[in-house]
Coordinates of N, CA and C in Angstrom, one line a residue:
T1 N 0.8 -1.1 -0.1 CA 0.0 0.0 0.0 C 0.9 1.3 0.0
I2 N 2.0 1.2 0.9 CA 2.8 2.4 0.9 C 3.5 2.7 -0.4
F3 N 3.9 1.4 -1.1 CA 4.6 1.7 -2.4 C 3.6 2.3 -3.4
L4 N 2.4 1.8 -3.3 CA 1.4 2.3 -4.2 C 1.2 3.7 -4.0
V5 N 1.0 4.3 -2.7 CA 0.9 5.6 -2.4 C 2.0 6.4 -3.0
I6 N 3.3 6.0 -2.8 CA 4.5 6.6 -3.3 C 4.4 6.7 -4.7
A7 N 4.0 5.7 -5.4 CA 4.0 5.7 -6.9 C 3.0 6.8 -7.4
L8 N 1.8 6.8 -6.7 CA 0.9 7.8 -7.2 C 1.4 9.1 -7.0
L9 N 2.0 9.6 -5.8 CA 2.6 10.7 -5.4 C 3.6 11.1 -6.4
H10 N 4.4 10.2 -6.9 CA 5.4 10.4 -7.9 C 4.8 10.7 -9.1
T11 N 3.8 10.1 -9.6 CA 3.2 10.6 -10.8 C 2.4 11.9 -10.6
A12 N 1.8 12.1 -9.6 CA 1.3 13.5 -9.4 C 2.2 14.6 -9.3
S13 N 3.5 14.3 -8.8 CA 4.4 15.4 -8.6 C 5.0 15.9 -10.0
G14 N 4.6 15.2 -11.0 CA 5.1 15.7 -12.4 C 6.4 15.0 -12.8
Y15 N 6.8 14.0 -12.0 CA 8.0 13.2 -12.6 C 7.6 12.1 -13.4
S16 N 8.1 11.8 -14.7 CA 7.7 10.9 -15.5 C 8.5 9.6 -15.2
A17 N 7.9 8.4 -15.6 CA 8.6 7.1 -15.5 C 9.8 7.1 -16.5
A18 N 10.8 6.5 -16.1 CA 12.0 6.4 -17.0 C 12.5 5.1 -16.9
P19 N 13.3 4.7 -18.0 CA 13.9 3.4 -17.9 C 14.8 3.1 -16.7
V20 N 14.9 1.9 -16.4 CA 15.8 1.6 -15.2 C 17.1 2.1 -15.6
G21 N 17.8 2.7 -14.7 CA 19.2 3.2 -14.8 C 19.3 4.5 -15.5
S22 N 18.2 5.1 -15.9 CA 18.3 6.4 -16.6 C 17.9 7.6 -15.6
T23 N 17.4 7.3 -14.4 CA 16.9 8.3 -13.6 C 18.0 8.9 -12.9
S24 N 18.2 10.2 -12.9 CA 19.4 10.9 -12.3 C 19.4 10.8 -10.8
S25 N 20.4 11.0 -10.1 CA 20.4 11.1 -8.6 C 19.6 12.3 -8.1
T26 N 19.7 13.5 -8.8 CA 18.9 14.6 -8.5 C 17.5 14.2 -8.5
D27 N 17.0 13.8 -9.6 CA 15.6 13.4 -9.7 C 15.1 12.5 -8.6
R28 N 16.1 11.4 -8.4 CA 15.6 10.5 -7.1 C 15.5 11.3 -5.8
R29 N 16.4 12.1 -5.6 CA 16.4 12.9 -4.3 C 15.2 13.8 -4.2
A30 N 15.0 14.4 -5.3 CA 13.8 15.2 -5.2 C 12.3 14.5 -5.1
F31 N 12.4 13.4 -5.7 CA 11.2 12.5 -5.7 C 11.1 12.0 -4.2
V32 N 12.0 11.5 -3.6 CA 12.0 11.0 -2.3 C 11.6 12.1 -1.3
S33 N 12.2 13.3 -1.4 CA 11.7 14.3 -0.5 C 10.3 14.8 -0.7
T34 N 9.8 14.8 -2.1 CA 8.4 15.1 -2.2 C 7.6 14.2 -1.7
A35 N 7.9 12.8 -1.9 CA 7.1 11.7 -1.4 C 7.1 11.7 0.1
A36 N 8.2 11.9 0.9 CA 8.1 11.9 2.3 C 7.4 12.9 2.8
V37 N 7.5 14.1 2.3 CA 6.5 15.3 2.7 C 5.1 15.0 2.6
S38 N 4.8 14.5 1.3 CA 3.4 14.3 1.0 C 2.7 13.1 1.8
T39 N 3.6 12.1 2.1 CA 3.2 10.9 2.8 C 2.8 11.4 4.3
A40 N 3.8 12.1 4.8 CA 3.7 12.7 6.2 C 2.4 13.4 6.4
A41 N 2.2 14.4 5.4 CA 1.0 15.3 5.4 C -0.3 14.3 5.4
A42 N -0.4 13.4 4.4 CA -1.4 12.4 4.4 C -1.6 11.7 5.7
L43 N -0.7 11.2 6.2 CA -0.9 10.5 7.5 C -1.3 11.4 8.7
W44 N -1.0 12.6 8.7 CA -1.3 13.6 9.6 C -2.8 13.7 9.6
C45 N -3.2 14.0 8.3 CA -4.7 14.2 8.0 C -5.5 13.1 8.4
A46 N -5.1 11.9 8.2 CA -5.8 10.7 8.5 C -5.9 10.2 9.9
T47 N -5.0 10.8 10.7 CA -4.9 10.6 12.3 C -5.8 11.4 12.9
P48 N -6.7 10.9 13.8 CA -7.8 11.6 14.5 C -7.1 12.8 15.4
Q49 N -7.4 14.0 15.1 CA -6.8 15.2 15.8 C -7.7 15.7 16.9
Q50 N -7.2 16.1 18.2 CA -7.9 16.5 19.3 C -8.5 18.0 18.9
A51 N -9.8 18.2 19.3 CA -10.3 19.4 19.0 C -9.6 20.5 19.7
Q52 N -9.7 21.7 19.1 CA -9.1 22.8 19.7 C -9.6 23.1 20.9
A53 N -8.9 23.5 22.0 CA -9.4 23.9 23.3 C -9.9 25.4 23.2
I54 N -10.9 25.6 24.0 CA -11.5 26.9 24.0 C -11.7 27.6 25.3
V55 N -12.1 28.9 25.4 CA -12.4 29.6 26.7 C -13.7 29.7 26.8
I56 N -14.3 29.5 28.0 CA -15.6 29.6 28.3 C -15.9 30.8 29.2
K57 N -16.7 31.7 28.8 CA -16.9 32.9 29.8 C -18.2 32.6 30.6
V58 N -18.0 32.7 31.9 CA -18.8 32.4 32.9 C -19.3 33.7 33.6
T59 N -20.6 33.8 33.6 CA -21.1 35.0 34.4 C -22.2 34.6 35.3
P60 N -22.7 35.5 36.2 CA -23.8 35.1 37.2 C -25.0 34.7 36.3
I61 N -25.2 35.3 35.1 CA -26.3 35.0 34.3 C -26.1 33.8 33.4
A62 N -24.9 33.7 32.8 CA -24.4 32.5 31.9 C -23.5 31.7 32.7
H63 N -23.9 30.6 33.4 CA -23.0 29.8 34.2 C -23.6 28.3 34.0
T64 N -24.5 28.0 33.1 CA -24.8 26.6 32.8 C -24.8 26.5 31.2
F65 N -24.2 25.4 30.6 CA -24.0 25.4 29.2 C -24.4 24.0 28.8
T66 N -24.8 23.9 27.4 CA -24.9 22.6 26.9 C -24.0 22.4 25.8
T67 N -23.4 21.2 25.5 CA -22.5 21.1 24.4 C -23.2 20.0 23.4
S68 N -22.7 20.1 22.1 CA -23.1 19.2 21.1 C -22.0 18.5 20.4
N69 N -21.9 17.2 20.6 CA -20.9 16.3 20.0 C -19.5 16.9 20.0
G70 N -19.2 17.6 21.2 CA -17.9 18.1 21.2 C -17.4 19.2 20.2
A71 N -18.5 19.7 19.7 CA -18.3 20.6 18.7 C -18.6 22.1 19.0
T72 N -19.6 22.2 19.9 CA -20.1 23.6 20.3 C -20.5 23.6 21.7
V73 N -20.6 24.9 22.4 CA -20.9 25.2 23.7 C -21.9 26.3 23.7
K74 N -23.0 26.0 24.2 CA -24.2 27.0 24.1 C -24.6 27.2 25.5
P75 N -24.7 28.6 26.0 CA -25.4 28.8 27.4 C -27.0 28.4 27.2
L76 N -27.5 27.8 28.4 CA -28.8 27.6 28.6 C -29.2 27.8 29.9
R77 N -30.4 28.0 30.2 CA -30.9 28.2 31.6 C -30.8 27.0 32.5
E78 N -30.7 27.3 33.9 CA -30.7 26.2 34.7 C -31.9 25.3 34.6
N79 N -32.9 25.8 34.4 CA -34.2 25.0 34.3 C -34.2 24.1 33.1
D80 N -33.5 24.4 32.1 CA -33.4 23.7 30.9 C -32.2 22.6 31.1
A81 N -31.3 23.1 31.9 CA -30.2 22.1 32.2 C -30.7 20.9 33.0
T82 N -31.5 21.2 34.1 CA -32.1 20.2 34.8 C -33.1 19.4 34.0
R83 N -33.6 19.9 33.0 CA -34.5 19.0 32.1 C -33.8 17.9 31.4
F84 N -32.6 18.2 31.0 CA -31.8 17.3 30.3 C -31.5 16.1 31.3
L85 N -31.1 16.4 32.6 CA -30.8 15.5 33.6 C -32.0 14.5 33.9
T86 N -33.4 15.2 33.9 CA -34.4 14.4 34.3 C -34.8 13.4 33.3
N87 N -34.3 13.6 32.1 CA -34.6 12.6 30.9 C -33.7 11.6 30.7
A88 N -32.6 11.6 31.4 CA -31.6 10.6 31.2 C -31.9 9.3 32.1
K89 N -31.3 8.4 31.8 CA -31.5 7.0 32.6 C -30.3 7.1 33.6
V90 N -29.2 7.4 33.2 CA -28.1 7.6 34.1 C -27.3 9.1 33.9
V91 N -27.1 9.6 34.8 CA -26.2 10.9 34.9 C -25.1 10.8 35.8
F92 N -23.9 11.0 35.2 CA -22.8 10.9 35.9 C -22.5 12.4 36.4
M93 N -22.2 12.6 37.8 CA -22.0 13.9 38.2 C -20.5 14.1 38.5
L94 N -19.7 14.8 37.6 CA -18.4 15.0 37.7 C -17.9 16.4 38.2
E95 N -16.9 16.3 38.9 CA -16.2 17.6 39.5 C -15.0 17.8 38.7
G96 N -14.8 19.1 38.4 CA -13.6 19.6 37.8 C -12.3 18.9 38.0
S97 N -11.6 18.6 37.1 CA -10.4 17.8 37.4 C -9.3 18.6 38.1
D98 N -9.4 19.9 38.2 CA -8.6 20.8 38.9 C -8.9 21.0 40.5
G99 N -10.1 20.1 40.9 CA -10.4 20.0 42.1 C -11.1 21.3 42.7
A100 N -11.6 22.3 41.9 CA -12.1 23.5 42.3 C -13.6 23.5 42.4
A101 N -14.3 22.3 42.3 CA -15.7 22.2 42.6 C -16.2 22.5 43.9
N102 N -17.2 23.4 43.9 CA -17.8 23.8 45.2 C -18.5 22.5 45.9
E103 N -18.2 22.2 47.1 CA -18.9 21.1 47.8 C -20.3 21.1 47.8
D104 N -20.9 22.4 47.7 CA -22.3 22.5 47.8 C -23.0 22.4 46.4
L105 N -22.2 22.5 45.4 CA -22.7 22.6 44.1 C -23.5 21.3 43.6
A106 N -22.9 20.1 44.1 CA -23.6 18.9 43.6 C -24.9 18.7 44.5
S107 N -25.1 19.3 45.7 CA -26.2 19.1 46.3 C -27.3 20.1 45.8
V108 N -26.8 21.4 45.4 CA -27.7 22.2 44.7 C -28.3 21.5 43.4
V109 N -27.5 21.0 42.6 CA -28.0 20.4 41.4 C -28.9 19.4 41.7
L110 N -28.6 18.4 42.6 CA -29.3 17.5 43.0 C -30.8 17.9 43.5
E111 N -30.8 18.9 44.2 CA -32.1 19.3 44.7 C -32.9 20.0 43.6
M112 N -32.3 20.8 42.8 CA -33.1 21.4 41.6 C -33.5 20.4 40.7
T113 N -32.7 19.3 40.4 CA -33.1 18.2 39.4 C -34.2 17.5 40.0
T114 N -34.2 17.2 41.2 CA -35.3 16.4 42.0 C -36.6 17.2 41.9
K115 N -36.6 18.4 42.2 CA -37.7 19.3 42.1 C -38.3 19.3 40.7
R116 N -37.4 19.5 39.7 CA -37.8 19.5 38.2 C -38.6 18.2 37.9
K117 N -38.0 17.1 38.4 CA -38.6 15.7 38.1 C -39.9 15.6 38.6
A118 N -40.0 16.1 40.0 CA -41.3 16.0 40.7 C -42.5 16.9 40.1
D119 N -42.0 18.1 39.6 CA -43.0 19.1 39.2 C -43.3 18.7 37.6
Q120 N -42.5 17.8 37.1 CA -42.7 17.4 35.6 C -42.8 18.7 34.7
G121 N -43.8 19.0 34.0 CA -43.8 20.0 33.1 C -43.4 19.7 31.6
A122 N -43.4 20.5 30.8 CA -43.1 20.1 29.3 C -41.6 19.7 29.2
G123 N -41.5 18.5 28.5 CA -40.2 18.0 28.3 C -39.6 17.3 29.4
V124 N -40.3 16.9 30.4 CA -39.7 16.3 31.7 C -40.3 14.8 31.7
T125 N -39.5 13.8 31.6 CA -39.9 12.4 31.8 C -40.3 12.2 33.2
P126 N -41.5 11.7 33.4 CA -42.2 11.4 34.8 C -41.4 10.3 35.4
G127 N -41.2 10.4 36.7 CA -40.5 9.4 37.4 C -39.8 9.8 38.7
K128 N -38.9 9.0 39.2 CA -38.2 9.4 40.5 C -36.7 9.5 40.2
I129 N -36.0 10.1 41.3 CA -34.6 10.2 41.2 C -34.0 9.2 42.1
H130 N -33.0 8.5 41.7 CA -32.2 7.6 42.5 C -30.8 8.1 42.6
V131 N -30.1 7.9 43.8 CA -28.7 8.3 43.8 C -27.7 7.4 44.3
A132 N -26.7 7.1 43.5 CA -25.4 6.4 44.0 C -24.5 7.3 44.4
C133 N -24.3 7.5 45.7 CA -23.6 8.7 46.1 C -22.1 8.3 46.5
M134 N -21.2 9.1 46.1 CA -19.8 8.9 46.3 C -19.3 10.0 47.4
S135 N -20.2 10.6 47.9 CA -19.7 11.6 49.0 C -20.8 11.6 50.1
K136 N -20.2 12.0 51.3 CA -21.0 11.9 52.5 C -22.1 13.2 52.3
E137 N -21.7 14.3 51.7 CA -22.4 15.4 51.6 C -23.6 15.2 50.6
L138 N -23.4 14.5 49.5 CA -24.6 14.3 48.6 C -25.5 13.2 49.2
L139 N -24.9 12.3 50.0 CA -25.7 11.2 50.6 C -26.7 11.8 51.6
K140 N -26.2 12.8 52.3 CA -27.2 13.6 53.3 C -28.2 14.4 52.5
S141 N -27.7 15.0 51.4 CA -28.8 15.7 50.7 C -29.8 14.7 50.1
A142 N -29.4 13.6 49.6 CA -30.4 12.7 49.1 C -31.5 12.1 50.2
E143 N -30.8 11.9 51.4 CA -31.7 11.5 52.5 C -32.7 12.6 52.9
T144 N -32.2 13.9 52.9 CA -33.0 14.9 53.3 C -34.1 15.3 52.2
L145 N -33.8 15.0 51.0 CA -34.8 15.0 49.9 C -35.8 14.0 49.8
G146 N -35.5 12.8 50.8 CA -36.3 11.6 50.6 C -36.2 10.7 49.3
L147 N -34.9 10.8 48.8 CA -34.5 10.0 47.7 C -34.0 8.6 48.0
Q148 N -34.2 7.6 47.1 CA -33.7 6.3 47.2 C -32.2 6.5 47.0
S149 N -31.4 6.0 48.0 CA -29.8 6.2 47.8 C -29.0 5.2 48.3
E150 N -27.9 5.1 47.9 CA -27.0 4.2 48.4 C -25.6 4.7 48.3
A151 N -24.6 4.3 49.1 CA -23.3 4.8 49.1 C -22.6 3.8 48.1
V152 N -21.7 4.3 47.3 CA -20.9 3.5 46.3 C -19.4 4.1 46.4
K153 N -18.4 3.1 46.4 CA -17.1 3.5 46.5 C -16.5 3.4 45.1
E154 N -16.8 2.5 44.2 CA -16.1 2.4 43.0 C -17.3 2.4 41.8
V155 N -16.8 3.0 40.7 CA -17.7 3.2 39.6 C -17.2 2.5 38.4
S156 N -17.9 1.8 37.7 CA -17.5 1.2 36.3 C -18.8 1.0 35.5
P157 N -18.7 0.8 34.4 CA -19.8 0.6 33.4 C -20.6 -0.6 33.9
S158 N -20.0 -1.7 34.2 CA -21.0 -2.8 34.7 C -21.6 -2.5 36.0
S159 N -20.8 -1.9 36.9 CA -21.6 -1.7 38.2 C -22.7 -0.7 38.2
I160 N -22.5 0.4 37.3 CA -23.5 1.4 37.3 C -24.8 0.9 36.4
S161 N -24.4 0.1 35.3 CA -25.4 -0.3 34.4 C -26.4 -1.3 35.3
G162 N -25.6 -2.1 36.1 CA -26.2 -3.1 37.0 C -27.3 -2.3 37.9
L163 N -27.0 -1.3 38.4 CA -27.9 -0.5 39.3 C -29.0 0.1 38.5
A164 N -28.6 0.7 37.3 CA -29.6 1.3 36.5 C -30.8 0.4 35.9
T165 N -30.4 -0.9 35.7 CA -31.6 -1.8 35.3 C -32.4 -2.2 36.4
K166 N -32.0 -1.8 37.6 CA -33.1 -2.2 38.8 C -34.0 -1.2 39.0
I167 N -33.8 0.0 38.3 CA -34.9 1.2 38.7 C -35.9 1.0 37.5
P168 N -37.2 1.5 37.9 CA -38.2 1.5 36.9 C -37.9 2.5 35.7
P169 N -38.7 2.1 34.6 CA -38.6 2.9 33.5 C -39.1 4.4 33.8
G170 N -38.4 5.4 33.1 CA -38.7 6.8 33.5 C -37.8 7.3 34.7
D171 N -37.4 6.5 35.5 CA -36.6 6.8 36.8 C -35.1 7.2 36.1
T172 N -34.4 8.1 37.0 CA -33.0 8.6 36.7 C -32.2 8.2 37.8
L173 N -31.0 7.6 37.4 CA -29.9 7.4 38.5 C -28.7 8.4 38.3
I174 N -28.7 9.2 39.5 CA -27.6 10.1 39.3 C -26.3 9.5 40.3
V175 N -25.2 9.5 39.6 CA -23.9 8.9 40.2 C -22.9 9.9 40.5
G176 N -22.5 10.0 41.7 CA -21.3 10.9 42.1 C -21.6 11.5 43.4
P177 N -20.9 12.8 43.5 CA -20.0 13.3 42.5 C -18.6 12.7 42.5
M178 N -17.9 12.5 41.3 CA -16.6 11.9 41.3 C -15.8 12.8 40.4
R179 N -14.5 12.7 40.7 CA -13.5 13.6 40.1 C -13.4 13.2 38.6
S180 N -13.4 14.3 37.8 CA -13.4 14.1 36.3 C -11.9 13.6 35.9
G181 N -11.8 12.6 34.9 CA -10.5 12.1 34.5 C -10.1 12.9 33.3
G182 N -10.8 13.8 32.8 CA -10.6 14.6 31.6 C -11.5 14.1 30.6
T183 N -11.7 15.0 29.5 CA -12.7 14.7 28.5 C -12.6 13.2 27.9
G184 N -11.4 12.7 27.7 CA -11.3 11.5 27.0 C -11.8 10.2 28.0
A185 N -11.3 10.4 29.2 CA -11.6 9.2 30.3 C -13.1 9.3 30.6
D186 N -13.6 10.5 30.8 CA -15.0 10.7 31.0 C -15.8 10.1 30.0
G187 N -15.5 10.5 28.8 CA -16.3 10.1 27.6 C -16.3 8.6 27.5
K188 N -15.3 8.0 27.7 CA -15.0 6.5 27.6 C -16.0 5.9 28.5
L189 N -16.1 6.3 29.8 CA -16.9 5.8 30.9 C -18.3 5.9 30.4
I190 N -18.6 7.1 30.0 CA -20.2 7.3 29.5 C -20.6 6.4 28.4
A191 N -19.6 6.3 27.4 CA -19.9 5.5 26.3 C -20.1 4.0 26.7
E192 N -19.2 3.4 27.4 CA -19.2 2.1 27.8 C -20.4 1.7 28.7
T193 N -20.8 2.7 29.6 CA -22.1 2.4 30.2 C -23.2 2.5 29.5
A194 N -23.3 3.4 28.5 CA -24.5 3.4 27.5 C -24.6 2.0 26.8
Q195 N -23.4 1.7 26.3 CA -23.4 0.3 25.6 C -23.7 -0.8 26.4
A196 N -23.4 -0.8 27.7 CA -23.8 -1.9 28.6 C -25.3 -1.9 28.6
L197 N -26.0 -0.7 28.8 CA -27.4 -0.6 28.9 C -28.1 -0.7 27.6
G198 N -27.4 -0.6 26.4 CA -28.1 -0.6 25.2 C -28.9 0.7 24.9
V199 N -28.2 1.8 25.3 CA -28.9 3.1 25.1 C -28.0 4.2 24.5
A200 N -28.5 5.4 24.2 CA -27.8 6.3 23.5 C -26.8 7.1 24.5
V201 N -26.0 7.8 24.0 CA -25.1 8.7 24.7 C -25.7 10.1 24.6
G202 N -25.7 10.9 25.6 CA -26.2 12.2 25.5 C -27.6 12.4 25.8
G203 N -28.0 13.7 25.6 CA -29.4 14.2 26.1 C -30.4 14.3 24.9
A204 N -30.1 14.0 23.9 CA -30.8 14.1 22.6 C -32.0 13.3 22.8
R205 N -31.8 12.0 23.5 CA -33.0 11.1 23.4 C -33.3 10.7 24.9
E206 N -34.6 10.3 25.0 CA -35.0 10.0 26.4 C -34.3 8.6 26.8
G207 N -33.9 8.6 28.0 CA -33.4 7.3 28.5 C -31.9 7.1 28.2
G208 N -31.2 8.0 27.8 CA -29.8 7.9 27.6 C -28.8 8.0 28.8
V209 N -27.4 8.0 28.5 CA -26.5 8.2 29.5 C -25.8 9.4 29.2
L210 N -25.7 10.4 30.2 CA -24.9 11.6 30.0 C -24.2 12.0 31.3
S211 N -23.4 13.2 31.2 CA -22.6 13.6 32.4 C -22.7 15.0 32.4
I212 N -22.6 15.6 33.7 CA -22.7 17.0 33.9 C -21.3 17.2 34.7
L213 N -20.6 18.2 34.1 CA -19.2 18.6 34.7 C -19.5 19.8 35.6
L214 N -19.2 19.7 36.8 CA -19.3 20.8 37.8 C -18.0 21.5 38.0
D215 N -18.0 22.8 37.8 CA -16.9 23.6 38.0 C -15.7 23.1 37.3
G216 N -15.9 22.8 35.9 CA -14.8 22.3 35.2 C -13.9 23.4 34.8
P217 N -12.8 23.3 34.0 CA -12.0 24.5 33.7 C -12.7 25.4 32.7
R218 N -12.3 26.8 32.8 CA -12.9 27.7 32.0 C -12.0 28.1 30.9
A219 N -10.8 27.8 31.0 CA -9.8 28.0 30.0 C -9.3 26.9 29.5
D220 N -8.8 26.8 28.2 CA -8.2 25.5 27.7 C -9.2 24.5 27.8
V221 N -10.5 24.5 27.5 CA -11.5 23.7 27.6 C -11.4 22.7 26.4
V222 N -11.1 21.5 26.6 CA -11.1 20.5 25.5 C -12.4 19.9 25.2
L223 N -13.0 20.2 24.2 CA -14.4 19.8 23.6 C -14.4 18.3 23.2
E224 N -13.3 17.7 22.7 CA -13.2 16.4 22.2 C -11.8 15.9 22.5
E225 N -11.7 14.6 22.9 CA -10.6 14.0 23.0 C -10.5 12.4 22.9
N226 N -9.7 12.0 22.0 CA -9.7 10.5 21.7 C -11.0 10.1 21.1
G227 N -11.8 11.0 20.5 CA -13.0 10.6 19.8 C -14.2 10.7 20.8
Y228 N -13.9 11.2 22.0 CA -15.0 11.3 22.9 C -15.4 12.8 23.2
P229 N -16.6 13.2 23.2 CA -17.0 14.4 23.4 C -17.1 14.8 24.8
I230 N -17.0 16.2 25.2 CA -17.0 16.6 26.7 C -18.6 16.4 27.1
S231 N -18.6 16.7 28.6 CA -20.0 16.3 29.2 C -21.0 17.0 28.5
T232 N -22.2 16.5 28.5 CA -23.4 17.2 27.9 C -23.7 18.5 28.6
I233 N -23.5 18.6 29.9 CA -24.0 19.8 30.6 C -22.7 20.3 31.4
L234 N -22.4 21.6 31.3 CA -21.4 22.2 32.0 C -22.0 23.1 33.0
W235 N -21.8 23.1 34.3 CA -22.3 23.8 35.3 C -21.3 24.5 36.3
Y236 N -21.3 25.7 36.2 CA -20.3 26.4 37.0 C -20.8 27.2 38.2
N237 N -20.0 27.1 39.4 CA -20.5 27.8 40.5 C -20.1 29.3 40.4
V238 N -21.0 30.2 40.9 CA -20.6 31.7 40.7 C -21.0 32.3 42.0

């Protein structure tokens, strides 16, 4: 295959075929140089490239955002952000990898999502919230809200999909809060959990698996890594 590519590049470069032994050393050096550069460029284009990092401007008004396939980030209201969460089968609640997440933010999001689920309204899937807690603070919040909850220490696609299959249709399992491993690692966990459940990734469809990133980075935000998009919802504390 490589030799075929080089041959094609040779033809495209304007060098004509010549009888064996008639090609000059100058032509051979020029051809090799051209082929090497062209091949390197072709291989670079064929290799998946990491999306360009961006800066997200957070204000008291605009502090919740939705993402689309790792390509765009758009602000949305808190009420709409919680609607995404109420429609999912599983929601992974992730904390910014820099450790800057506010301890109370996870509890605030849980409370708002629980209220949104209970009030229903347009676009909200009827059902209940269940919580697989990874912090004492969220466990206390879940108990205060009267939610079915349990403490978990380890998270894997198989363990979470196992918990999710036990809850009734329409109900939502919120997992966390857990430290983000970065866009690629988080996306892999989401994708493998969705695969284990046989559902879609993201909030476009009811009953999927998605994640919300709490107080993630605001500068050098990587929207896609290793083929995996960033969390569906970005929620910043202000």
